[in-house]
Short mmCIF file of N, CA and C in Angstrom, two decimals:
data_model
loop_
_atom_site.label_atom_id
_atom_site.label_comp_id
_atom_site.label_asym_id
_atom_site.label_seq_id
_atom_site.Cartn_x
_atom_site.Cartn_y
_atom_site.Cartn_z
N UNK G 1 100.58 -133.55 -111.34
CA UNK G 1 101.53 -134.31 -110.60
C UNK G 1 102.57 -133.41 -109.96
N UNK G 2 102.78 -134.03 -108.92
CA UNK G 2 104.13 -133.09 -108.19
C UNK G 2 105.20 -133.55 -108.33
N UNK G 3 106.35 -132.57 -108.61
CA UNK G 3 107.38 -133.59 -108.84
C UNK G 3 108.36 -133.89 -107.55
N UNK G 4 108.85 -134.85 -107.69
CA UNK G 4 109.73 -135.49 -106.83
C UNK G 4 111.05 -134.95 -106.49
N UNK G 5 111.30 -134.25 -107.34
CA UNK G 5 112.99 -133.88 -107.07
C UNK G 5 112.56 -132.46 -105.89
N UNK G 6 111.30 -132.00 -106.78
CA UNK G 6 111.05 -130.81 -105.45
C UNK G 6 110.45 -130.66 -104.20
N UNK G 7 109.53 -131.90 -104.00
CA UNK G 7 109.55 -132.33 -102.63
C UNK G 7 110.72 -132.87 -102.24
N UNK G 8 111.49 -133.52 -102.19
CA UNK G 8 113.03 -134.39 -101.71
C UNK G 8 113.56 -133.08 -101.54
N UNK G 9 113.90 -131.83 -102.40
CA UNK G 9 114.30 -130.77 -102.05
C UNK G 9 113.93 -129.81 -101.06
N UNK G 10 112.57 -129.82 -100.73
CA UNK G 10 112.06 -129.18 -99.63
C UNK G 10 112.47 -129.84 -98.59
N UNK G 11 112.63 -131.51 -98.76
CA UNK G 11 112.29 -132.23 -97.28
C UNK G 11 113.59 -131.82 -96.50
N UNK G 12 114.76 -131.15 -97.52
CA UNK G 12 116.24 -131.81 -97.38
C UNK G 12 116.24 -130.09 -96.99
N UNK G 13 115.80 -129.31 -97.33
CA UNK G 13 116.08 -127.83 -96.75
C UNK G 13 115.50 -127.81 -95.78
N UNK G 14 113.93 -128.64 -95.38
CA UNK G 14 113.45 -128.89 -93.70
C UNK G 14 114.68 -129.47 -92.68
N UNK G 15 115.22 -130.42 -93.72
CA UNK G 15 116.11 -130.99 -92.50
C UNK G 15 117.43 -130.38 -92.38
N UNK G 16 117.80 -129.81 -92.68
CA UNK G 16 118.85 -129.18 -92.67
C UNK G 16 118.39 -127.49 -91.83
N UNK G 17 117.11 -127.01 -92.21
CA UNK G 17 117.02 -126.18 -91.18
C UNK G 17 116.33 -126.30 -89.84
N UNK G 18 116.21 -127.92 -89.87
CA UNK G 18 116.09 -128.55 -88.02
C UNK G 18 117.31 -128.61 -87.67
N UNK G 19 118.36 -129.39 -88.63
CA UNK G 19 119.85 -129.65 -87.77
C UNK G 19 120.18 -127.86 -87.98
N UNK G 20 120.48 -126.72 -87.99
CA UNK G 20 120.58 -125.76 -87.99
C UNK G 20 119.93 -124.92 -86.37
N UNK G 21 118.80 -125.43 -86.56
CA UNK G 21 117.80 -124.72 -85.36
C UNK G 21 117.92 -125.68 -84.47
N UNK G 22 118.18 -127.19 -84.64
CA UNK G 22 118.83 -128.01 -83.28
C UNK G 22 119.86 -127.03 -83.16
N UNK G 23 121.18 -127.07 -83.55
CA UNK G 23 122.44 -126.60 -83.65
C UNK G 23 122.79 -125.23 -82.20
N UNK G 24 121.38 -124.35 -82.83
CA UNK G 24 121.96 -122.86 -82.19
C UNK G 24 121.33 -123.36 -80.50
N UNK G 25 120.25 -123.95 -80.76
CA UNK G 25 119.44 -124.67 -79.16
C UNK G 25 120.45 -125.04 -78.39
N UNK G 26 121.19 -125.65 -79.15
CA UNK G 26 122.29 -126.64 -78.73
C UNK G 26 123.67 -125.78 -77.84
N UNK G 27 123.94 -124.70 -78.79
CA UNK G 27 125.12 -123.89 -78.58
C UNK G 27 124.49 -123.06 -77.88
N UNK G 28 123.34 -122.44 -77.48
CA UNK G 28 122.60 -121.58 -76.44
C UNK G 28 122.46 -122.44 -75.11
N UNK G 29 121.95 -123.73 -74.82
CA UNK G 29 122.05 -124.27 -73.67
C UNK G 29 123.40 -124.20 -73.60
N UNK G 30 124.44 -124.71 -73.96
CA UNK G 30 125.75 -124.95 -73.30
C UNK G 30 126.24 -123.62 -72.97
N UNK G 31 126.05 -122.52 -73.98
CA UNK G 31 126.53 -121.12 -72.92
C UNK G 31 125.73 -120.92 -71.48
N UNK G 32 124.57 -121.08 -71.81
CA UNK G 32 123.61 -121.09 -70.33
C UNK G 32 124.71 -121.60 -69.16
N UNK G 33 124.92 -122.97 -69.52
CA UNK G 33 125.44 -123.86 -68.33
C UNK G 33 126.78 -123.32 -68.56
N UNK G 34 127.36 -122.73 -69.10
CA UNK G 34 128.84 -122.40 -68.77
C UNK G 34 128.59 -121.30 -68.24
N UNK G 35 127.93 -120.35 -68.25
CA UNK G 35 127.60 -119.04 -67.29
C UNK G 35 127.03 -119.02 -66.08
N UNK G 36 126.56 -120.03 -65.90
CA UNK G 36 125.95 -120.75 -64.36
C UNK G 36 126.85 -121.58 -63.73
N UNK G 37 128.00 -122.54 -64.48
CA UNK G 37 128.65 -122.91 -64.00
C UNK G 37 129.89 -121.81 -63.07
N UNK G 38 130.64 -120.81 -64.33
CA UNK G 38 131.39 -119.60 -64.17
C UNK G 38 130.79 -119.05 -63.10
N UNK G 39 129.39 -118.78 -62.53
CA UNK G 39 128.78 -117.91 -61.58
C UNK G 39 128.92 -118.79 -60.21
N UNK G 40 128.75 -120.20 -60.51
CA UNK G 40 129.00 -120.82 -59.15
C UNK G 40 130.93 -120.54 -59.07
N UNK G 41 131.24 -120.59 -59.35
CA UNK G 41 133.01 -120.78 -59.52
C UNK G 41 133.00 -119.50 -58.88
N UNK G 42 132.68 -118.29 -59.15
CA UNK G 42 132.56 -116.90 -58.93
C UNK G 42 132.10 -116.46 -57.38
N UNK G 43 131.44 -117.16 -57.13
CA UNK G 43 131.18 -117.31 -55.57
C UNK G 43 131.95 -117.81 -54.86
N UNK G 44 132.44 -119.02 -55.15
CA UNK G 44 133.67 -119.29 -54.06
C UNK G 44 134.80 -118.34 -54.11
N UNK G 45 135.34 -118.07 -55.49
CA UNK G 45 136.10 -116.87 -55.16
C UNK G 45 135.77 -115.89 -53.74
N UNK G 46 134.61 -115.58 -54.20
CA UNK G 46 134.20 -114.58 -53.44
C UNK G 46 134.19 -114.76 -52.00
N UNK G 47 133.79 -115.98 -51.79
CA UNK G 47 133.76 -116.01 -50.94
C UNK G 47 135.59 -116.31 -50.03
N UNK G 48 135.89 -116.95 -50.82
CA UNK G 48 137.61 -117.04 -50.31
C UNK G 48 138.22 -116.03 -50.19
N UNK G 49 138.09 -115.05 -51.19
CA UNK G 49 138.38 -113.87 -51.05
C UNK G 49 138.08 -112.58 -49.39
N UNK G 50 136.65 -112.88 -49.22
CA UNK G 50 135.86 -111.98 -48.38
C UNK G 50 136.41 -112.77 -46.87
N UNK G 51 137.03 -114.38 -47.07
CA UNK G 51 137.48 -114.90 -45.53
C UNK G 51 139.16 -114.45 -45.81
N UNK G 52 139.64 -114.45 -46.98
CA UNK G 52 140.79 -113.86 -46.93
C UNK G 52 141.30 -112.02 -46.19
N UNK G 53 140.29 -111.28 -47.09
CA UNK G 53 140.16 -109.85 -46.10
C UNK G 53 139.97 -109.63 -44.53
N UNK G 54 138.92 -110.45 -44.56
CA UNK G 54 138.61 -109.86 -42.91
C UNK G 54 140.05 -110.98 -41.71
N UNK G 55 140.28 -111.85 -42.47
CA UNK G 55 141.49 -112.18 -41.94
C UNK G 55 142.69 -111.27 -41.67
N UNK G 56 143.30 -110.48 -43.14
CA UNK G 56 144.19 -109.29 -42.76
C UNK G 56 143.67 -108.54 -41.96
N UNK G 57 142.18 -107.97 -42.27
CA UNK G 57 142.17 -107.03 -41.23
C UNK G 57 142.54 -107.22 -39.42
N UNK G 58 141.96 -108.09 -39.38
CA UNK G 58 141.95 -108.86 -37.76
C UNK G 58 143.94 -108.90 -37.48
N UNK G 59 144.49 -109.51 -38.19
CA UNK G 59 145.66 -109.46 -38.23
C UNK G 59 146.81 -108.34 -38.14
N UNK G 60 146.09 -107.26 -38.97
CA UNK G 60 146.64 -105.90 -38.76
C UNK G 60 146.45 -105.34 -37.53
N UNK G 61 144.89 -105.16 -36.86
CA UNK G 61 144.72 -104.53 -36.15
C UNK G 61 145.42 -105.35 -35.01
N UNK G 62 145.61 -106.70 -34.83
CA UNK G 62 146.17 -107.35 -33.87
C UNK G 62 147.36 -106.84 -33.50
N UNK G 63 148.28 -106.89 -34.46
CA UNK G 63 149.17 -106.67 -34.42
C UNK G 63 149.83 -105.54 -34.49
N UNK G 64 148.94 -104.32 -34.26
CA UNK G 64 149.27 -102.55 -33.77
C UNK G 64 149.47 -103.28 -32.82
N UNK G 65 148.28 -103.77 -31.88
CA UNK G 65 148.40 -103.55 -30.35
C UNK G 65 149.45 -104.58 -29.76
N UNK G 66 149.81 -105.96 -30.81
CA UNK G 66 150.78 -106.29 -29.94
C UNK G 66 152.04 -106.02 -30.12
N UNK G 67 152.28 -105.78 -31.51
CA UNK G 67 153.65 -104.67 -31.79
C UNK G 67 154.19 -103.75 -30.56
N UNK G 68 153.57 -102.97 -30.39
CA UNK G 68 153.40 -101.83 -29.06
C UNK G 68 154.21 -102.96 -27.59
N UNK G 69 153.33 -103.60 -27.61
CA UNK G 69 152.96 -104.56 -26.17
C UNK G 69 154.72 -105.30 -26.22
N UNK G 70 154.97 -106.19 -27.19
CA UNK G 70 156.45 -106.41 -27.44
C UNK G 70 157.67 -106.06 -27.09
N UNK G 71 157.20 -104.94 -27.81
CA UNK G 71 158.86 -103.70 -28.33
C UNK G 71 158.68 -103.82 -26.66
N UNK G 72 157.69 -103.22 -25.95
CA UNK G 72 157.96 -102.11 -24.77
C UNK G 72 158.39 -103.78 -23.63
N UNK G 73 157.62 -104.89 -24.13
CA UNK G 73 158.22 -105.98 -22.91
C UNK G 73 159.67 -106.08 -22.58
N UNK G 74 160.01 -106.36 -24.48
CA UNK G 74 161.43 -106.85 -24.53
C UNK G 74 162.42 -105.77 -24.59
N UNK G 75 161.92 -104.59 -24.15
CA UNK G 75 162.79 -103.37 -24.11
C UNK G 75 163.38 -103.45 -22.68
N UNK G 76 162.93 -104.00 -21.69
CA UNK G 76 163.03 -104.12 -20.81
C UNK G 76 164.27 -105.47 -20.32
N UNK G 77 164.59 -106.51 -21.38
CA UNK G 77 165.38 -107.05 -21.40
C UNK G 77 166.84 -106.83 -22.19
N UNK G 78 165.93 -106.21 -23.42
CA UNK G 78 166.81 -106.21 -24.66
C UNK G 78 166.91 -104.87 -25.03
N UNK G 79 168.06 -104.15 -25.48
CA UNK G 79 168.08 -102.55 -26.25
C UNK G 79 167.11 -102.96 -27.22
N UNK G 80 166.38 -101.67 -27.07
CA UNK G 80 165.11 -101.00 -28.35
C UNK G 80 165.31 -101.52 -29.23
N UNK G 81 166.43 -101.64 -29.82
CA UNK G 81 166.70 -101.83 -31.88
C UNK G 81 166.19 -103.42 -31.60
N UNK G 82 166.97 -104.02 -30.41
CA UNK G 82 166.95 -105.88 -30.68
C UNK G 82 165.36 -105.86 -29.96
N UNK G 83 164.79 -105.33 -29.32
CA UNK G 83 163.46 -105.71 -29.11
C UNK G 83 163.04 -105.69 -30.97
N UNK G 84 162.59 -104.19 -31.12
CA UNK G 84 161.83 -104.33 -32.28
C UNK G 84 162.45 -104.79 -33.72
N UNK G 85 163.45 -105.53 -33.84
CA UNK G 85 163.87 -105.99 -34.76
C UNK G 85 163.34 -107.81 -34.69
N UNK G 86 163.22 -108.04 -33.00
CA UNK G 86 162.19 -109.61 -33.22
C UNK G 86 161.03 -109.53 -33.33
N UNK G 87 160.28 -108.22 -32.53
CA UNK G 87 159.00 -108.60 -33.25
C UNK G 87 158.64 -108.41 -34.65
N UNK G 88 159.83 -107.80 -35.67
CA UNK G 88 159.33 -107.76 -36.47
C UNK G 88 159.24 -109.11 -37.53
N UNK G 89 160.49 -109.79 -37.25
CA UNK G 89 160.72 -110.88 -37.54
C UNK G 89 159.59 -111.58 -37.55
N UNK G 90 159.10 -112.08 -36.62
CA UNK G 90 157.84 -113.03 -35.93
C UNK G 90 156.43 -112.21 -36.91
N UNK G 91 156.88 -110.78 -36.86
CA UNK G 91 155.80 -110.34 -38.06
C UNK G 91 155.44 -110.87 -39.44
N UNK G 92 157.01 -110.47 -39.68
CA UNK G 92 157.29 -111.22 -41.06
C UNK G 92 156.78 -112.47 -41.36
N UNK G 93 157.07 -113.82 -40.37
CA UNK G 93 156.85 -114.96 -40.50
C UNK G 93 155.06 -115.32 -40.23
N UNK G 94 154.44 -114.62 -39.42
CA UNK G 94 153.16 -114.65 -39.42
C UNK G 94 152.52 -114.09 -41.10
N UNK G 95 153.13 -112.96 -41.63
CA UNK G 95 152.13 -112.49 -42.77
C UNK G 95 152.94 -113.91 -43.37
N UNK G 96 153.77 -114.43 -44.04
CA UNK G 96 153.87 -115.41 -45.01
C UNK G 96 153.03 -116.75 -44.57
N UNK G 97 152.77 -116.55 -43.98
CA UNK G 97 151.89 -118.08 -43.23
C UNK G 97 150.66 -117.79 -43.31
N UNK G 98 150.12 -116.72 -43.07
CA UNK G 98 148.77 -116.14 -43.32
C UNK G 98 148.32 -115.44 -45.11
N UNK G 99 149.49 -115.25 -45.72
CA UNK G 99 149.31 -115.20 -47.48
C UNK G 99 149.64 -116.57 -47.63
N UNK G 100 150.60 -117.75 -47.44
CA UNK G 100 150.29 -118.77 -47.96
C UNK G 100 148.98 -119.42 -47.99
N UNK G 101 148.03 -119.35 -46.83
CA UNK G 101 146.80 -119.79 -46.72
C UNK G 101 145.67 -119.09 -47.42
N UNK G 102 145.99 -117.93 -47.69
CA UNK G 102 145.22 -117.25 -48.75
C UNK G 102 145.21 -118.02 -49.97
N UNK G 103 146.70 -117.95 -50.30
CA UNK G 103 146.79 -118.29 -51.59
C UNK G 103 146.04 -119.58 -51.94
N UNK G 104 146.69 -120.39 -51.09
CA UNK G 104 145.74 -121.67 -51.52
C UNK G 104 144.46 -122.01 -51.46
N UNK G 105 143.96 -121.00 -50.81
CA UNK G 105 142.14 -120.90 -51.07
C UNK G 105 141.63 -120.64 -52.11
N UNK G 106 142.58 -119.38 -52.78
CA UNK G 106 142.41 -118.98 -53.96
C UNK G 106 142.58 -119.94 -54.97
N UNK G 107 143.53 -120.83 -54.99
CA UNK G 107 144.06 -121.58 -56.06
C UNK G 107 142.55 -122.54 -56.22
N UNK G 108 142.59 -123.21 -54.99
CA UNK G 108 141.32 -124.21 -54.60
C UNK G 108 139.83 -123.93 -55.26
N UNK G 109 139.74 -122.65 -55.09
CA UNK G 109 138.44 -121.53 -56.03
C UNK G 109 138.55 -122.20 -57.19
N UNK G 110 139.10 -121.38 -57.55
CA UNK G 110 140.16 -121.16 -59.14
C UNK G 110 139.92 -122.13 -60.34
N UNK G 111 139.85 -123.69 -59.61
CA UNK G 111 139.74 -124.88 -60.28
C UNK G 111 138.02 -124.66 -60.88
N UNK G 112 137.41 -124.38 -59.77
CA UNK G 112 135.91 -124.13 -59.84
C UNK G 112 135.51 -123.75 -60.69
N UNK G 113 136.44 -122.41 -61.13
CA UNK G 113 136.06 -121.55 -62.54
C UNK G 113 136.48 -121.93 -63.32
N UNK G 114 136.82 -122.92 -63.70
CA UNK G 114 137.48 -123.44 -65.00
C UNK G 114 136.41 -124.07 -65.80
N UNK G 115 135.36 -124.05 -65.28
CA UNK G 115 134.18 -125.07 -65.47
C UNK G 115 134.01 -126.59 -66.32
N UNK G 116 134.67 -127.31 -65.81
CA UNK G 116 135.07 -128.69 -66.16
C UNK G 116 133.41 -129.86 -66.44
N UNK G 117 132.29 -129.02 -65.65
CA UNK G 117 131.42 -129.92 -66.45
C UNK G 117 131.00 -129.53 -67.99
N UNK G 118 130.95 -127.85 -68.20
CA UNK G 118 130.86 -127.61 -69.12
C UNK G 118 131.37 -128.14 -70.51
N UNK G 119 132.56 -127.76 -70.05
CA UNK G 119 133.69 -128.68 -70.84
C UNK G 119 133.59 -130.05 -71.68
N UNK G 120 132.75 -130.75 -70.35
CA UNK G 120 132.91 -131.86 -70.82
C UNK G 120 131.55 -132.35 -71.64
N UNK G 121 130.51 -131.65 -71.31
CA UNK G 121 129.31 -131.76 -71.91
C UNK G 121 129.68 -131.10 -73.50
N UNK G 122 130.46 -130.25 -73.71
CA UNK G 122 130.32 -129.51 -74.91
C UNK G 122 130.98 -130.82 -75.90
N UNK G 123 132.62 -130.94 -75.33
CA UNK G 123 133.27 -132.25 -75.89
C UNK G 123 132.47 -133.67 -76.24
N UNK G 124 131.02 -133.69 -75.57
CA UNK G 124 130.30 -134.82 -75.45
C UNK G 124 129.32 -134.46 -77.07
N UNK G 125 129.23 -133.33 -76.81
CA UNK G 125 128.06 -132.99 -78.14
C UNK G 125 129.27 -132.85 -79.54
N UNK G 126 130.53 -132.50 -79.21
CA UNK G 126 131.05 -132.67 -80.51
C UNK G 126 131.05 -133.57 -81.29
N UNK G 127 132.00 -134.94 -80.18
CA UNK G 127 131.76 -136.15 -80.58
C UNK G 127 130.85 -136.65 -81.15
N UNK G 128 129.46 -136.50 -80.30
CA UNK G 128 127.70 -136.67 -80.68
C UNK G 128 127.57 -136.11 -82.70
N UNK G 129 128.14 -135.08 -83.02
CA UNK G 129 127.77 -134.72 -84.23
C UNK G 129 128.74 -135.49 -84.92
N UNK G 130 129.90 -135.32 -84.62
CA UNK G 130 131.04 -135.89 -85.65
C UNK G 130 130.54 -137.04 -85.69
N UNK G 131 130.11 -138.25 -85.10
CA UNK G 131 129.44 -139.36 -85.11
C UNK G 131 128.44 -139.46 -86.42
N UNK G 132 127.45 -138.16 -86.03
CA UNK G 132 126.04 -137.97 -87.09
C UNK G 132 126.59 -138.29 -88.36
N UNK G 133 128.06 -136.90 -88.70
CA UNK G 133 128.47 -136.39 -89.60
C UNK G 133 128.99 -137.58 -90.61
N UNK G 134 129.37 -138.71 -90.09
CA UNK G 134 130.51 -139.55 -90.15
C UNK G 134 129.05 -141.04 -90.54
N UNK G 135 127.94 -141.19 -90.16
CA UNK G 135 126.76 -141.97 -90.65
C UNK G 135 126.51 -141.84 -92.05
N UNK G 136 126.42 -140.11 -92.66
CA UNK G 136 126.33 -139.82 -93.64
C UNK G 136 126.74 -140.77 -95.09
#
């Protein structure tokens, strides 16, 4: 005869090393999807980033040649110092208008990487066990 307490004991170390080997399945998909999620998030950066650069650049180089073009118009109205003291002004106020719009691309990204479905799928499987845990 076989005894009973040691099958019930096997069945109960089977099941306990399914909820175990569910468990790590479990915690391996959700890193998956949080690293795929993080990688999409990672692209928009990138990409906000890469329309943010070639923006300064365009902006810089613009503004050698119209710096130049300025000073020498309004030199012609205005002494040297008050020419290039407005275009610089108008400089000034263009880069803060052109980093505010950066910034908020960036911010806009930003949310992306936070990965909020992840999040919420993981919070979904906690609940899901504490539930199991709580049948017991």
């Amino acid at each position: 005869m076989t005894n009973p307490d040691a099958r019930r004991t096997t069945s109960i170390i089977g099941l306990a090393r399914e909820l175990v080997g569910g468990t790590v399945g479990l915690i391996r998909t959700e890193i998956a999807s949080a690293r795929q999620e993080a990688g999409e998030g990672a692209g928009r950066l990138k990409g906000a980033a890469i329309v943010l650069a070639i923006a300064l650049v365009l902006v810089f180089l613009t503004l050698m040649a119209l710096v130049v073009v300025l000073v020498a118009v309004l030199d012609i109205f205005l002494p040297l110092w008050a020419s290039a003291l407005i275009v610089f002004v108008v400089l000034v106020v263009l880069a803060v208008l052109i980093g505010y719009l950066g910034v908020r691309r960036l911010s806009a990204a930003r949310t992306a990487v936070t990965i909020p479905q992840t999040r919420a799928s993981i919070q979904e499987d906690i609940a899901w066990a504490k539930r199991l845990l709580k049948r017991d």
